[in-house]
């Protein structure tokens, strides 16, 4: 899984001016490149980008699952099917092409496995 922070060209230029760094340094910081992306300057560049409203994006392989900041679980399949599990309510949903195909209240792990099999078959 790869992560990066997306910013506009204007934001990039502002960061370069503030930190007196080049385009490569900003690129390394925002793309979490191991060489140069782990420095104190890189952390401060990412912090400034977030203060300007930028968000962190994740590039994941098909069928990889993610937890969001609220602890909810999401899985997106290559065929466009999605499974969303709400941690607070225990509701698991299978969504395909914007339409809810299945919903399970008080979902258990075995229910999620069943939803995954259905999603792969769509």
JSON list of C-alpha atoms in Angstrom, two decimals:
[
{"chain": "A", "resi": 1, "resn": "UNK", "atom": "CA", "xyz": [0.00, 0.00, 0.00]},
{"chain": "A", "resi": 2, "resn": "UNK", "atom": "CA", "xyz": [1.32, 3.41, -0.99]},
{"chain": "A", "resi": 3, "resn": "UNK", "atom": "CA", "xyz": [0.24, 6.73, 0.50]},
{"chain": "A", "resi": 4, "resn": "UNK", "atom": "CA", "xyz": [0.66, 10.31, -0.62]},
{"chain": "A", "resi": 5, "resn": "UNK", "atom": "CA", "xyz": [-0.61, 13.81, 0.06]},
{"chain": "A", "resi": 6, "resn": "UNK", "atom": "CA", "xyz": [-2.14, 15.64, -2.91]},
{"chain": "A", "resi": 7, "resn": "UNK", "atom": "CA", "xyz": [-1.77, 19.43, -3.12]},
{"chain": "A", "resi": 8, "resn": "UNK", "atom": "CA", "xyz": [-2.28, 22.08, -5.80]},
{"chain": "A", "resi": 9, "resn": "UNK", "atom": "CA", "xyz": [0.56, 23.74, -7.67]},
{"chain": "A", "resi": 10, "resn": "UNK", "atom": "CA", "xyz": [-0.05, 26.96, -5.71]},
{"chain": "A", "resi": 11, "resn": "UNK", "atom": "CA", "xyz": [0.25, 25.09, -2.41]},
{"chain": "A", "resi": 12, "resn": "UNK", "atom": "CA", "xyz": [3.41, 23.37, -3.66]},
{"chain": "A", "resi": 13, "resn": "UNK", "atom": "CA", "xyz": [4.96, 26.73, -4.60]},
{"chain": "A", "resi": 14, "resn": "UNK", "atom": "CA", "xyz": [4.06, 28.20, -1.19]},
{"chain": "A", "resi": 15, "resn": "UNK", "atom": "CA", "xyz": [5.68, 25.26, 0.61]},
{"chain": "A", "resi": 16, "resn": "UNK", "atom": "CA", "xyz": [8.82, 25.59, -1.51]},
{"chain": "A", "resi": 17, "resn": "UNK", "atom": "CA", "xyz": [9.00, 29.32, -0.63]},
{"chain": "A", "resi": 18, "resn": "UNK", "atom": "CA", "xyz": [8.40, 28.83, 3.11]},
{"chain": "A", "resi": 19, "resn": "UNK", "atom": "CA", "xyz": [10.90, 26.01, 3.57]},
{"chain": "A", "resi": 20, "resn": "UNK", "atom": "CA", "xyz": [13.35, 27.24, 0.91]},
{"chain": "A", "resi": 21, "resn": "UNK", "atom": "CA", "xyz": [13.50, 23.80, -0.67]},
{"chain": "A", "resi": 22, "resn": "UNK", "atom": "CA", "xyz": [13.25, 22.45, -4.19]},
{"chain": "A", "resi": 23, "resn": "UNK", "atom": "CA", "xyz": [10.52, 20.56, -5.94]},
{"chain": "A", "resi": 24, "resn": "UNK", "atom": "CA", "xyz": [12.20, 17.17, -5.31]},
{"chain": "A", "resi": 25, "resn": "UNK", "atom": "CA", "xyz": [12.23, 17.73, -1.52]},
{"chain": "A", "resi": 26, "resn": "UNK", "atom": "CA", "xyz": [8.51, 18.56, -1.52]},
{"chain": "A", "resi": 27, "resn": "UNK", "atom": "CA", "xyz": [7.79, 15.54, -3.75]},
{"chain": "A", "resi": 28, "resn": "UNK", "atom": "CA", "xyz": [9.73, 13.20, -1.43]},
{"chain": "A", "resi": 29, "resn": "UNK", "atom": "CA", "xyz": [7.95, 14.55, 1.65]},
{"chain": "A", "resi": 30, "resn": "UNK", "atom": "CA", "xyz": [4.43, 14.34, 0.18]},
{"chain": "A", "resi": 31, "resn": "UNK", "atom": "CA", "xyz": [5.00, 10.87, -1.26]},
{"chain": "A", "resi": 32, "resn": "UNK", "atom": "CA", "xyz": [6.62, 9.48, 1.89]},
{"chain": "A", "resi": 33, "resn": "UNK", "atom": "CA", "xyz": [9.74, 8.51, -0.08]},
{"chain": "A", "resi": 34, "resn": "UNK", "atom": "CA", "xyz": [12.09, 6.71, 2.31]},
{"chain": "A", "resi": 35, "resn": "UNK", "atom": "CA", "xyz": [15.12, 8.70, 1.18]},
{"chain": "A", "resi": 36, "resn": "UNK", "atom": "CA", "xyz": [14.40, 12.24, 2.31]},
{"chain": "A", "resi": 37, "resn": "UNK", "atom": "CA", "xyz": [10.76, 11.61, 3.26]},
{"chain": "A", "resi": 38, "resn": "UNK", "atom": "CA", "xyz": [11.56, 10.77, 6.88]},
{"chain": "A", "resi": 39, "resn": "UNK", "atom": "CA", "xyz": [13.38, 13.95, 7.83]},
{"chain": "A", "resi": 40, "resn": "UNK", "atom": "CA", "xyz": [12.14, 16.63, 10.19]},
{"chain": "A", "resi": 41, "resn": "UNK", "atom": "CA", "xyz": [11.68, 18.99, 7.24]},
{"chain": "A", "resi": 42, "resn": "UNK", "atom": "CA", "xyz": [9.57, 16.38, 5.45]},
{"chain": "A", "resi": 43, "resn": "UNK", "atom": "CA", "xyz": [7.33, 16.00, 8.51]},
{"chain": "A", "resi": 44, "resn": "UNK", "atom": "CA", "xyz": [6.90, 19.78, 8.71]},
{"chain": "A", "resi": 45, "resn": "UNK", "atom": "CA", "xyz": [6.11, 19.95, 4.97]},
{"chain": "A", "resi": 46, "resn": "UNK", "atom": "CA", "xyz": [3.38, 17.32, 5.39]},
{"chain": "A", "resi": 47, "resn": "UNK", "atom": "CA", "xyz": [2.03, 19.16, 8.42]},
{"chain": "A", "resi": 48, "resn": "UNK", "atom": "CA", "xyz": [1.84, 22.45, 6.48]},
{"chain": "A", "resi": 49, "resn": "UNK", "atom": "CA", "xyz": [0.12, 20.71, 3.56]},
{"chain": "A", "resi": 50, "resn": "UNK", "atom": "CA", "xyz": [-2.52, 19.29, 5.92]},
{"chain": "A", "resi": 51, "resn": "UNK", "atom": "CA", "xyz": [-3.06, 22.72, 7.50]},
{"chain": "A", "resi": 52, "resn": "UNK", "atom": "CA", "xyz": [-3.71, 24.02, 3.98]},
{"chain": "A", "resi": 53, "resn": "UNK", "atom": "CA", "xyz": [-6.51, 21.46, 3.64]},
{"chain": "A", "resi": 54, "resn": "UNK", "atom": "CA", "xyz": [-4.65, 18.64, 1.87]},
{"chain": "A", "resi": 55, "resn": "UNK", "atom": "CA", "xyz": [-5.61, 15.02, 2.56]},
{"chain": "A", "resi": 56, "resn": "UNK", "atom": "CA", "xyz": [-3.64, 11.80, 2.68]},
{"chain": "A", "resi": 57, "resn": "UNK", "atom": "CA", "xyz": [-4.60, 9.31, -0.02]},
{"chain": "A", "resi": 58, "resn": "UNK", "atom": "CA", "xyz": [-3.87, 5.59, -0.05]},
{"chain": "A", "resi": 59, "resn": "UNK", "atom": "CA", "xyz": [-3.31, 3.50, -3.15]},
{"chain": "A", "resi": 60, "resn": "UNK", "atom": "CA", "xyz": [-4.27, -0.08, -2.40]},
{"chain": "A", "resi": 61, "resn": "UNK", "atom": "CA", "xyz": [-4.46, -3.28, -4.39]},
{"chain": "A", "resi": 62, "resn": "UNK", "atom": "CA", "xyz": [-7.89, -4.61, -5.23]},
{"chain": "A", "resi": 63, "resn": "UNK", "atom": "CA", "xyz": [-9.53, -6.43, -2.33]},
{"chain": "A", "resi": 64, "resn": "UNK", "atom": "CA", "xyz": [-7.27, -4.82, 0.26]},
{"chain": "A", "resi": 65, "resn": "UNK", "atom": "CA", "xyz": [-9.13, -3.70, 3.39]},
{"chain": "A", "resi": 66, "resn": "UNK", "atom": "CA", "xyz": [-8.72, -0.44, 5.28]},
{"chain": "A", "resi": 67, "resn": "UNK", "atom": "CA", "xyz": [-9.81, 0.96, 8.63]},
{"chain": "A", "resi": 68, "resn": "UNK", "atom": "CA", "xyz": [-10.77, 4.63, 8.59]},
{"chain": "A", "resi": 69, "resn": "UNK", "atom": "CA", "xyz": [-10.20, 7.14, 11.37]},
{"chain": "A", "resi": 70, "resn": "UNK", "atom": "CA", "xyz": [-13.50, 6.15, 13.03]},
{"chain": "A", "resi": 71, "resn": "UNK", "atom": "CA", "xyz": [-12.49, 2.49, 13.13]},
{"chain": "A", "resi": 72, "resn": "UNK", "atom": "CA", "xyz": [-14.88, 1.47, 10.36]},
{"chain": "A", "resi": 73, "resn": "UNK", "atom": "CA", "xyz": [-13.74, -1.24, 7.96]},
{"chain": "A", "resi": 74, "resn": "UNK", "atom": "CA", "xyz": [-13.88, -0.85, 4.16]},
{"chain": "A", "resi": 75, "resn": "UNK", "atom": "CA", "xyz": [-13.01, -3.30, 1.42]},
{"chain": "A", "resi": 76, "resn": "UNK", "atom": "CA", "xyz": [-13.17, -2.43, -2.27]},
{"chain": "A", "resi": 77, "resn": "UNK", "atom": "CA", "xyz": [-13.05, -5.13, -4.92]},
{"chain": "A", "resi": 78, "resn": "UNK", "atom": "CA", "xyz": [-11.71, -4.82, -8.46]},
{"chain": "A", "resi": 79, "resn": "UNK", "atom": "CA", "xyz": [-15.20, -5.40, -9.89]},
{"chain": "A", "resi": 80, "resn": "UNK", "atom": "CA", "xyz": [-16.49, -2.30, -8.08]},
{"chain": "A", "resi": 81, "resn": "UNK", "atom": "CA", "xyz": [-18.18, -4.09, -5.18]},
{"chain": "A", "resi": 82, "resn": "UNK", "atom": "CA", "xyz": [-17.61, -2.61, -1.73]},
{"chain": "A", "resi": 83, "resn": "UNK", "atom": "CA", "xyz": [-18.06, -3.89, 1.80]},
{"chain": "A", "resi": 84, "resn": "UNK", "atom": "CA", "xyz": [-18.49, -1.38, 4.61]},
{"chain": "A", "resi": 85, "resn": "UNK", "atom": "CA", "xyz": [-18.65, -2.41, 8.27]},
{"chain": "A", "resi": 86, "resn": "UNK", "atom": "CA", "xyz": [-19.65, 0.21, 10.83]},
{"chain": "A", "resi": 87, "resn": "UNK", "atom": "CA", "xyz": [-17.84, -0.54, 14.08]},
{"chain": "A", "resi": 88, "resn": "UNK", "atom": "CA", "xyz": [-20.30, 1.38, 16.27]},
{"chain": "A", "resi": 89, "resn": "UNK", "atom": "CA", "xyz": [-23.52, -0.13, 14.92]},
{"chain": "A", "resi": 90, "resn": "UNK", "atom": "CA", "xyz": [-22.19, -3.52, 13.79]},
{"chain": "A", "resi": 91, "resn": "UNK", "atom": "CA", "xyz": [-23.89, -3.12, 10.41]},
{"chain": "A", "resi": 92, "resn": "UNK", "atom": "CA", "xyz": [-22.13, -4.66, 7.42]},
{"chain": "A", "resi": 93, "resn": "UNK", "atom": "CA", "xyz": [-23.21, -3.64, 3.92]},
{"chain": "A", "resi": 94, "resn": "UNK", "atom": "CA", "xyz": [-22.38, -4.95, 0.47]},
{"chain": "A", "resi": 95, "resn": "UNK", "atom": "CA", "xyz": [-22.67, -2.20, -2.14]},
{"chain": "A", "resi": 96, "resn": "UNK", "atom": "CA", "xyz": [-22.41, -2.81, -5.87]},
{"chain": "A", "resi": 97, "resn": "UNK", "atom": "CA", "xyz": [-22.72, -0.05, -8.48]},
{"chain": "A", "resi": 98, "resn": "UNK", "atom": "CA", "xyz": [-24.12, 2.34, -5.90]},
{"chain": "A", "resi": 99, "resn": "UNK", "atom": "CA", "xyz": [-26.89, -0.06, -4.85]},
{"chain": "A", "resi": 100, "resn": "UNK", "atom": "CA", "xyz": [-26.97, -1.82, -1.50]},
{"chain": "A", "resi": 101, "resn": "UNK", "atom": "CA", "xyz": [-27.16, -5.53, -2.30]},
{"chain": "A", "resi": 102, "resn": "UNK", "atom": "CA", "xyz": [-27.04, -6.89, 1.23]},
{"chain": "A", "resi": 103, "resn": "UNK", "atom": "CA", "xyz": [-27.05, -5.60, 4.80]},
{"chain": "A", "resi": 104, "resn": "UNK", "atom": "CA", "xyz": [-26.34, -7.56, 7.98]},
{"chain": "A", "resi": 105, "resn": "UNK", "atom": "CA", "xyz": [-26.99, -6.16, 11.44]},
{"chain": "A", "resi": 106, "resn": "UNK", "atom": "CA", "xyz": [-24.71, -7.29, 14.29]},
{"chain": "A", "resi": 107, "resn": "UNK", "atom": "CA", "xyz": [-22.29, -8.72, 11.75]},
{"chain": "A", "resi": 108, "resn": "UNK", "atom": "CA", "xyz": [-19.82, -11.39, 12.82]},
{"chain": "A", "resi": 109, "resn": "UNK", "atom": "CA", "xyz": [-16.53, -12.34, 11.20]},
{"chain": "A", "resi": 110, "resn": "UNK", "atom": "CA", "xyz": [-18.15, -15.29, 9.46]},
{"chain": "A", "resi": 111, "resn": "UNK", "atom": "CA", "xyz": [-20.77, -12.92, 7.98]},
{"chain": "A", "resi": 112, "resn": "UNK", "atom": "CA", "xyz": [-18.01, -10.76, 6.51]},
{"chain": "A", "resi": 113, "resn": "UNK", "atom": "CA", "xyz": [-16.40, -13.78, 4.87]},
{"chain": "A", "resi": 114, "resn": "UNK", "atom": "CA", "xyz": [-19.77, -14.63, 3.29]},
{"chain": "A", "resi": 115, "resn": "UNK", "atom": "CA", "xyz": [-20.12, -11.05, 2.01]},
{"chain": "A", "resi": 116, "resn": "UNK", "atom": "CA", "xyz": [-16.63, -11.24, 0.53]},
{"chain": "A", "resi": 117, "resn": "UNK", "atom": "CA", "xyz": [-17.55, -14.38, -1.41]},
{"chain": "A", "resi": 118, "resn": "UNK", "atom": "CA", "xyz": [-20.70, -12.74, -2.72]},
{"chain": "A", "resi": 119, "resn": "UNK", "atom": "CA", "xyz": [-18.78, -9.57, -3.69]},
{"chain": "A", "resi": 120, "resn": "UNK", "atom": "CA", "xyz": [-16.19, -11.56, -5.63]},
{"chain": "A", "resi": 121, "resn": "UNK", "atom": "CA", "xyz": [-18.96, -13.27, -7.58]},
{"chain": "A", "resi": 122, "resn": "UNK", "atom": "CA", "xyz": [-20.65, -10.06, -8.75]}
]
